[in-house]
Coordinates of C-alpha atoms in Angstrom, one line a residue:
M1 CA 32.9 -56.2 160.9
E2 CA 32.2 -59.1 158.6
Y3 CA 34.3 -62.2 158.6
R4 CA 35.2 -65.2 156.5
I5 CA 36.5 -68.5 157.7
E6 CA 40.1 -69.5 156.8
K7 CA 41.8 -72.8 157.5
D8 CA 45.4 -73.9 158.1
S9 CA 47.0 -77.0 159.6
M10 CA 45.7 -75.9 163.0
G11 CA 42.1 -75.6 162.0
E12 CA 39.6 -72.8 161.3
I13 CA 39.8 -69.1 162.3
R14 CA 37.8 -66.0 161.5
V15 CA 39.5 -63.4 159.3
P16 CA 38.1 -59.9 158.4
K17 CA 36.3 -60.3 155.2
D18 CA 37.9 -57.2 153.6
K19 CA 41.5 -58.3 154.2
L20 CA 43.5 -60.5 151.9
W21 CA 45.5 -62.3 154.6
G22 CA 44.8 -65.8 155.8
A23 CA 44.8 -68.0 158.9
Q24 CA 48.4 -67.8 159.9
T25 CA 48.5 -64.0 159.6
Q26 CA 45.3 -63.8 161.7
R27 CA 46.8 -66.1 164.4
S28 CA 49.9 -63.9 164.6
F29 CA 47.8 -60.8 164.7
E30 CA 45.8 -62.1 167.6
N31 CA 48.6 -63.8 169.6
F32 CA 51.1 -60.9 169.5
R33 CA 49.3 -57.8 170.6
I34 CA 52.6 -56.3 171.8
G35 CA 53.6 -52.7 171.4
I36 CA 52.9 -50.4 168.4
E37 CA 56.0 -51.4 166.4
K38 CA 55.0 -53.0 163.1
I39 CA 57.1 -54.8 160.4
P40 CA 58.7 -51.9 158.5
Y41 CA 56.9 -50.8 155.3
E42 CA 60.2 -51.1 153.4
L43 CA 60.3 -54.8 154.2
V44 CA 56.9 -55.4 152.6
G45 CA 58.2 -54.0 149.3
V46 CA 61.4 -56.0 149.5
F47 CA 59.5 -59.2 150.3
A48 CA 57.3 -58.5 147.3
T49 CA 60.4 -58.2 145.1
L50 CA 61.9 -61.4 146.4
K51 CA 58.6 -63.3 146.0
K52 CA 58.4 -61.9 142.4
A53 CA 61.9 -63.0 141.7
A54 CA 61.3 -66.5 143.1
A55 CA 58.2 -67.0 140.9
I56 CA 60.2 -65.9 137.8
V57 CA 63.1 -68.3 138.7
N58 CA 60.8 -71.2 139.5
H59 CA 59.0 -70.7 136.2
R60 CA 62.4 -70.6 134.4
L61 CA 63.3 -73.9 136.1
N62 CA 60.0 -75.4 134.9
I63 CA 58.6 -76.0 138.4
L64 CA 55.9 -73.3 138.3
D65 CA 53.4 -73.0 135.5
E66 CA 53.0 -69.9 133.5
E67 CA 49.5 -69.0 134.7
R68 CA 50.4 -69.1 138.4
T69 CA 53.7 -67.3 137.7
H70 CA 51.9 -64.4 135.9
A71 CA 49.4 -64.2 138.7
I72 CA 52.0 -64.1 141.5
V73 CA 54.1 -61.6 139.6
A74 CA 51.0 -59.3 139.1
A75 CA 50.1 -59.6 142.8
C76 CA 53.6 -58.7 143.8
D77 CA 53.5 -55.7 141.5
E78 CA 50.4 -54.5 143.2
V79 CA 52.1 -54.8 146.6
L80 CA 55.0 -52.7 145.2
A81 CA 52.6 -50.1 143.8
G82 CA 51.0 -49.8 147.3
K83 CA 47.6 -51.1 146.1
L84 CA 47.5 -53.7 148.8
D85 CA 48.5 -51.5 151.7
G86 CA 46.6 -52.3 154.9
N87 CA 47.1 -56.0 154.5
F88 CA 50.4 -56.2 156.4
P89 CA 49.5 -55.7 160.1
L90 CA 52.0 -57.8 162.0
S91 CA 54.0 -56.8 165.0
V92 CA 57.8 -56.8 165.2
W93 CA 57.4 -58.8 168.4
Q94 CA 56.6 -62.2 166.9
T95 CA 58.5 -65.3 166.0
G96 CA 62.2 -64.6 165.8
S97 CA 62.5 -66.1 162.3
G98 CA 59.9 -63.8 160.9
T99 CA 57.9 -66.8 159.7
Q100 CA 54.6 -65.2 160.4
F101 CA 55.4 -62.2 158.3
N102 CA 56.6 -64.4 155.5
M103 CA 53.3 -66.2 155.7
N104 CA 51.5 -62.9 155.8
M105 CA 53.2 -62.0 152.5
N106 CA 52.5 -65.5 151.1
E107 CA 48.8 -65.4 152.0
V108 CA 48.2 -61.9 150.7
I109 CA 50.0 -62.6 147.4
A110 CA 48.2 -65.9 147.0
H111 CA 44.8 -64.5 147.7
R112 CA 45.2 -61.6 145.3
A113 CA 46.7 -63.9 142.7
N114 CA 43.7 -66.1 142.9
Q115 CA 41.4 -63.1 142.5
L116 CA 43.3 -62.1 139.4
L117 CA 43.1 -65.6 138.0
T118 CA 39.3 -65.8 138.7
E119 CA 38.8 -62.4 137.0
N120 CA 40.5 -63.8 133.9
G121 CA 38.5 -67.0 133.9
K122 CA 41.3 -69.2 135.1
T123 CA 40.5 -72.3 137.3
V124 CA 44.0 -72.9 138.7
V125 CA 44.6 -72.0 142.3
V126 CA 47.7 -70.4 143.9
H127 CA 48.6 -71.8 147.3
P128 CA 50.6 -69.6 149.7
N129 CA 53.1 -72.4 150.6
D130 CA 53.2 -74.6 147.6
H131 CA 53.5 -71.8 145.0
V132 CA 54.2 -68.3 146.5
N133 CA 56.7 -69.8 149.0
K134 CA 58.1 -72.3 146.5
S135 CA 61.9 -73.0 146.8
Q136 CA 62.0 -70.8 149.9
S137 CA 61.9 -70.9 153.7
S138 CA 61.2 -68.1 156.1
N139 CA 64.7 -68.9 157.3
D140 CA 66.4 -67.9 154.1
I141 CA 64.1 -65.2 152.7
F142 CA 64.0 -63.1 155.8
P143 CA 67.8 -62.8 156.1
A144 CA 68.0 -62.1 152.4
A145 CA 65.3 -59.4 152.8
I146 CA 67.3 -57.8 155.6
H147 CA 70.3 -57.5 153.3
V148 CA 68.3 -56.2 150.3
A149 CA 66.4 -53.7 152.4
G150 CA 69.5 -52.4 154.2
V151 CA 71.6 -52.1 151.0
S152 CA 68.8 -50.4 149.1
L153 CA 67.9 -47.9 151.8
V154 CA 71.6 -46.9 152.3
I155 CA 72.1 -46.4 148.6
D156 CA 68.7 -44.7 147.8
K157 CA 68.3 -42.6 150.9
L158 CA 71.2 -42.3 153.3
L159 CA 74.1 -41.7 150.9
P160 CA 72.2 -38.9 149.0
A161 CA 71.4 -37.2 152.4
I162 CA 75.1 -37.4 153.4
A163 CA 76.2 -36.0 150.0
A164 CA 73.8 -33.1 150.2
L165 CA 75.1 -32.0 153.7
K166 CA 78.7 -32.5 152.6
Q167 CA 78.1 -30.3 149.6
T168 CA 76.6 -27.5 151.8
L169 CA 79.5 -27.7 154.2
Q170 CA 82.1 -27.8 151.5
Q171 CA 80.7 -24.6 150.1
K172 CA 80.8 -23.0 153.5
S173 CA 84.4 -24.2 154.0
E174 CA 85.5 -22.6 150.8
E175 CA 83.5 -19.4 151.4
Y176 CA 84.8 -18.8 154.9
N177 CA 88.4 -20.1 154.6
H178 CA 89.7 -16.5 154.9
I179 CA 88.2 -15.9 158.4
I180 CA 90.8 -16.6 161.1
K181 CA 89.4 -17.6 164.5
I182 CA 90.6 -19.1 167.8
G183 CA 90.7 -22.9 168.0
R184 CA 89.4 -24.7 171.1
T185 CA 90.6 -28.0 172.6
H186 CA 89.2 -29.4 176.0
L187 CA 86.6 -26.5 175.6
M188 CA 89.5 -24.1 176.3
D189 CA 91.4 -21.7 174.0
A190 CA 93.9 -23.2 171.6
T191 CA 95.9 -22.0 168.6
P192 CA 94.0 -20.4 165.7
L193 CA 92.7 -21.8 162.5
T194 CA 90.3 -20.6 159.8
F195 CA 86.6 -21.1 160.0
G196 CA 86.9 -22.8 156.7
Q197 CA 89.5 -25.3 158.1
E198 CA 87.2 -26.0 161.0
I199 CA 84.3 -26.8 158.7
S200 CA 86.6 -28.9 156.4
G201 CA 86.9 -31.3 159.3
W202 CA 83.2 -31.8 159.3
V203 CA 83.3 -32.3 155.5
R204 CA 86.0 -35.0 155.8
M205 CA 83.9 -36.8 158.4
L206 CA 81.0 -37.1 156.0
E207 CA 83.3 -37.9 153.1
R208 CA 84.9 -40.7 155.1
N209 CA 81.6 -42.0 156.2
E210 CA 80.5 -42.2 152.6
E211 CA 83.6 -44.2 151.8
M212 CA 83.1 -46.6 154.7
L213 CA 79.4 -47.1 154.0
T214 CA 80.0 -47.7 150.3
I215 CA 82.5 -50.4 151.1
G216 CA 80.6 -51.7 154.1
I217 CA 77.4 -52.5 152.3
N218 CA 79.3 -54.9 150.1
F219 CA 79.2 -57.3 153.0
M220 CA 75.4 -57.3 152.8
R221 CA 75.2 -58.2 149.1
D222 CA 75.4 -61.9 149.8
L223 CA 71.9 -63.5 150.0
A224 CA 70.8 -66.5 152.0
M225 CA 68.1 -67.6 149.5
G226 CA 68.7 -71.1 148.3
G227 CA 69.6 -72.3 151.8
T228 CA 65.9 -72.9 152.8
A229 CA 65.4 -74.3 156.3
V230 CA 68.9 -75.0 157.7
G231 CA 71.3 -74.1 154.9
T232 CA 71.2 -77.4 153.0
G233 CA 68.8 -76.1 150.4
I234 CA 66.2 -78.8 151.0
N235 CA 63.2 -78.5 148.6
S236 CA 65.1 -75.9 146.5
P237 CA 66.4 -76.8 143.1
V238 CA 70.1 -76.9 142.3
G239 CA 71.2 -73.5 141.1
F240 CA 68.2 -71.6 142.6
G241 CA 70.5 -69.4 144.8
E242 CA 72.5 -68.2 141.9
L243 CA 69.5 -67.6 139.7
I244 CA 67.5 -65.7 142.2
A245 CA 70.4 -63.5 143.2
A246 CA 70.8 -62.6 139.6
E247 CA 67.0 -61.9 139.3
I248 CA 67.0 -59.8 142.4
T249 CA 69.9 -57.8 141.0
K250 CA 67.9 -57.2 137.8
L251 CA 64.7 -56.1 139.7
T252 CA 66.4 -53.9 142.2
E253 CA 69.2 -52.6 139.9
K254 CA 71.6 -53.3 142.7
Q255 CA 74.2 -56.0 142.7
F256 CA 73.6 -59.0 144.9
H257 CA 75.2 -62.5 145.0
T258 CA 74.3 -65.8 146.4
A259 CA 76.0 -66.4 149.8
P260 CA 78.9 -68.9 149.4
N261 CA 77.9 -70.6 152.7
K262 CA 74.2 -70.8 153.4
F263 CA 74.8 -72.2 156.9
H264 CA 76.6 -68.9 157.8
A265 CA 74.0 -66.8 156.0
L266 CA 71.1 -68.3 158.1
T267 CA 72.6 -68.2 161.5
S268 CA 75.0 -65.2 161.5
K269 CA 74.2 -61.6 161.3
D270 CA 77.8 -60.4 161.5
E271 CA 77.4 -58.5 158.2
V272 CA 74.5 -56.4 159.6
V273 CA 76.5 -55.7 162.8
A274 CA 79.4 -54.5 160.7
V275 CA 77.3 -52.2 158.5
H276 CA 75.4 -50.8 161.5
G277 CA 78.7 -50.2 163.1
I278 CA 79.6 -47.9 160.2
I279 CA 76.2 -46.3 160.6
K280 CA 77.0 -45.7 164.2
A281 CA 80.3 -44.1 163.3
L282 CA 78.3 -41.7 161.0
A283 CA 76.0 -41.0 163.9
A284 CA 79.0 -40.2 166.2
D285 CA 80.3 -37.7 163.7
L286 CA 76.9 -36.1 163.3
M287 CA 76.7 -35.8 167.1
K288 CA 80.0 -33.9 167.0
I289 CA 79.0 -31.7 164.1
A290 CA 75.6 -30.8 165.6
N291 CA 77.2 -30.1 169.0
D292 CA 79.9 -27.9 167.4
V293 CA 77.2 -25.9 165.6
R294 CA 75.1 -25.3 168.7
W295 CA 78.1 -24.4 170.9
L296 CA 79.4 -22.0 168.3
A297 CA 75.9 -20.4 168.0
S298 CA 75.4 -20.3 171.8
G299 CA 74.3 -17.1 173.4
P300 CA 74.0 -15.2 171.2
R301 CA 75.2 -12.5 173.6
C302 CA 76.3 -14.5 176.6
G303 CA 77.7 -17.6 175.0
I304 CA 80.3 -18.2 172.3
G305 CA 78.2 -16.7 169.6
E306 CA 80.7 -17.0 166.7
I307 CA 78.1 -18.1 164.2
K308 CA 74.4 -17.4 163.4
I309 CA 72.0 -20.2 162.6
P310 CA 68.5 -19.9 161.2
E311 CA 65.8 -18.8 163.6
N312 CA 63.1 -21.3 162.8
E313 CA 60.7 -21.3 165.8
P314 CA 60.1 -19.5 169.1
G315 CA 62.3 -21.2 171.7
S316 CA 60.3 -20.7 174.9
S317 CA 56.8 -20.5 176.2
I318 CA 57.9 -18.1 178.9
M319 CA 61.0 -16.2 177.7
P320 CA 60.2 -13.9 174.8
A321 CA 62.7 -13.6 171.9
K322 CA 64.4 -16.9 172.9
V323 CA 65.5 -19.0 169.9
N324 CA 67.1 -22.4 170.3
P325 CA 69.4 -24.7 168.2
T326 CA 66.5 -27.1 167.5
Q327 CA 67.9 -28.8 164.5
S328 CA 71.1 -29.7 166.4
E329 CA 68.9 -31.0 169.3
A330 CA 66.8 -33.1 166.9
L331 CA 69.8 -34.6 165.2
T332 CA 71.5 -35.4 168.4
M333 CA 68.4 -37.2 169.7
V334 CA 68.4 -39.2 166.5
V335 CA 72.0 -40.2 167.2
A336 CA 71.0 -41.3 170.7
Q337 CA 68.4 -43.6 169.2
V338 CA 70.9 -45.0 166.7
F339 CA 73.3 -45.8 169.5
G340 CA 70.6 -47.6 171.3
N341 CA 69.7 -49.5 168.1
D342 CA 73.3 -50.6 167.8
T343 CA 73.2 -52.2 171.2
T344 CA 70.0 -54.0 170.2
I345 CA 71.4 -55.2 166.9
S346 CA 74.6 -56.4 168.5
F347 CA 72.7 -58.5 171.0
A348 CA 70.2 -59.7 168.4
A349 CA 73.0 -60.8 166.2
S350 CA 74.6 -62.8 169.0
Q351 CA 71.5 -65.1 169.2
G352 CA 72.3 -67.4 166.3
N353 CA 71.5 -70.6 168.1
F354 CA 72.6 -73.6 166.0
Q355 CA 71.3 -73.2 162.5
L356 CA 69.2 -70.0 162.8
N357 CA 69.1 -66.6 164.3
V358 CA 65.8 -66.0 166.0
F359 CA 66.0 -62.2 166.6
M360 CA 65.6 -61.1 163.0
P361 CA 62.4 -59.0 163.1
V362 CA 63.8 -56.7 165.9
L363 CA 67.2 -56.6 164.1
V364 CA 65.8 -55.4 160.8
Y365 CA 63.4 -53.0 162.6
N366 CA 66.3 -51.3 164.3
L367 CA 68.5 -51.3 161.2
L368 CA 66.0 -49.7 158.9
Q369 CA 65.0 -47.2 161.7
S370 CA 68.6 -46.1 162.1
I371 CA 69.0 -45.6 158.3
N372 CA 65.7 -43.7 158.0
L373 CA 66.2 -41.6 161.0
L374 CA 69.7 -40.6 160.0
A375 CA 68.7 -39.8 156.5
D376 CA 65.8 -37.7 157.5
G377 CA 67.7 -36.1 160.3
I378 CA 70.6 -35.2 158.0
H379 CA 68.2 -33.8 155.4
S380 CA 66.4 -31.7 158.1
F381 CA 69.6 -30.4 159.6
N382 CA 71.0 -29.5 156.2
E383 CA 67.9 -27.7 154.9
N384 CA 66.9 -26.0 158.1
C385 CA 70.3 -25.2 159.7
A386 CA 73.5 -25.9 157.8
I387 CA 72.5 -24.0 154.7
G388 CA 71.9 -20.9 156.8
I389 CA 75.1 -20.9 158.9
Q390 CA 76.8 -17.5 158.9
P391 CA 79.9 -16.3 160.8
R392 CA 79.8 -13.4 163.2
E393 CA 83.1 -11.9 162.1
D394 CA 83.2 -9.2 164.8
V395 CA 82.8 -11.8 167.6
I396 CA 85.3 -14.1 166.0
D397 CA 87.9 -11.4 165.7
F398 CA 87.3 -10.3 169.3
Y399 CA 88.0 -13.8 170.7
L400 CA 90.9 -14.3 168.4
H401 CA 92.8 -11.2 169.8
Q402 CA 91.7 -11.9 173.4
S403 CA 93.3 -15.3 173.5
L404 CA 96.6 -15.8 175.4
I405 CA 97.2 -19.0 173.5
L406 CA 98.4 -17.1 170.5
I407 CA 101.7 -17.0 172.5
T408 CA 102.3 -20.4 171.0
G409 CA 103.6 -18.6 167.9
L410 CA 106.5 -17.2 169.9
V411 CA 107.7 -20.6 171.2
P412 CA 110.1 -21.2 168.3
L413 CA 111.7 -17.8 169.1
V414 CA 111.9 -17.6 172.9
G415 CA 111.1 -21.2 174.1
Y416 CA 108.2 -22.7 175.9
D417 CA 109.0 -21.4 179.4
K418 CA 109.6 -17.8 178.4
A419 CA 106.5 -17.8 176.3
A420 CA 104.5 -19.0 179.3
Q421 CA 105.9 -16.2 181.4
I422 CA 104.9 -13.6 178.8
A423 CA 101.3 -15.0 178.6
K424 CA 101.0 -15.1 182.4
R425 CA 102.3 -11.6 182.9
A426 CA 99.8 -10.3 180.2
A427 CA 97.0 -12.0 182.1
K428 CA 98.1 -10.8 185.5
E429 CA 98.7 -7.2 184.5
G430 CA 95.8 -6.9 182.0
I431 CA 98.1 -5.9 179.2
T432 CA 98.4 -7.3 175.7
L433 CA 100.6 -10.2 174.7
K434 CA 102.7 -7.8 172.6
E435 CA 103.2 -5.4 175.4
S436 CA 104.3 -8.2 177.7
A437 CA 106.6 -9.7 175.1
L438 CA 108.3 -6.4 174.4
A439 CA 108.7 -5.7 178.1
T440 CA 111.1 -8.7 178.4
G441 CA 113.6 -7.0 176.1
E442 CA 114.1 -10.3 174.3
V443 CA 111.5 -9.8 171.5
S444 CA 111.5 -6.9 169.1
A445 CA 108.3 -5.4 167.6
E446 CA 109.3 -6.7 164.2
Q447 CA 109.9 -10.2 165.5
Y448 CA 106.6 -10.2 167.4
D449 CA 104.6 -9.2 164.3
L450 CA 106.4 -11.9 162.2
Y451 CA 105.9 -14.8 164.6
M452 CA 102.5 -13.8 165.9
N453 CA 100.8 -13.1 162.5
P454 CA 97.6 -15.1 162.7
A455 CA 97.6 -15.7 158.9
I456 CA 101.0 -17.5 159.3
L457 CA 99.9 -19.4 162.3
V458 CA 96.9 -21.0 160.5
K459 CA 98.9 -21.9 157.4
P460 CA 98.9 -25.7 157.0
R461 CA 102.4 -27.1 157.4

């Protein structure tokens, strides 16, 4: 490998000749060889957008000349287009403010901007700190980037995935609303409902999560930029926070605002905790839906077996013909990861010592991982499982008429105690509920048929 020599305030260091980063990126790359977790790709794009916005605003405020502004903007556009991929190698496990990643972005953008200037015969030089990082600090751009990345990913990826699964289940709910089945509580038989009603509960979970997420991400629309090092805005011009929030809104086509209190914006991550809490609530509902699906499909002959799900892969290396509920298993593992991420985010957010939180890289890593995993997991579950769910009506009908809990329908007529006696006698003597009820002499055949009609029992009150 060929190298070049780069310098920073600590001296000289060798940098791979084919890379655009500088001395501070190289020091971080060498000093933090920890794990395989890298700064998320989405954050690279968000940082490029924020650097582009800063250059535009600085130029508008007459503190950055036109040539440097155009060069920085062009370099940022190349980052956004993926042309500079391979120049952002840093580990999540680095300084807790994300300073080294901010400098990675500054150095790469400055280096590429200088190449573009040279190609166009310009003699001005773009400096990573003085120009690319102008009016900014790692301490305000990193928390701003967390918010922009989180809001964008929820809107662009997670909410569409939820909507698609919700639509699938809504269609199933309407299609199968005529199928009456036995309900289950505590894993035991309960009063009946329709299969459509059961699925409608899943639909409402997703709908409610959509509502909560749509409201929740509003708490992450406040941006810390303009606060710089500790929240006072030192070295940032008056009005920079408002102007850059407006420019970021324009570039992302998503609404953002300057945070009303920059001291809060730098040190607290309560808004991220709140939004991830809603993401965790979504994960909890998905665990329930995925578990319901695999339980209802269990067997298929020796389990519940009330539904069929797509047979996507062989299920065993030793048992022929075995097929497993793999999409449910994958989605529930995603949920387990999201629950773990929530614990990490909660602890990371609690570490806002004095004027700065210093757990930001791991916080954003887990936030974006949760959003990506859930969006991908929901999409996979929808396309490879939910769309293909079909009821096994013969099994459903068998269980419905085997259940003793249907006796609940007679309670208004004969009372709780007498209904219990009828059910217990039917179980003990191996007779039907109707035979047991008629044997008491207190219930006529007509009354039994009226009160025990499953279609009436499932009608919403």
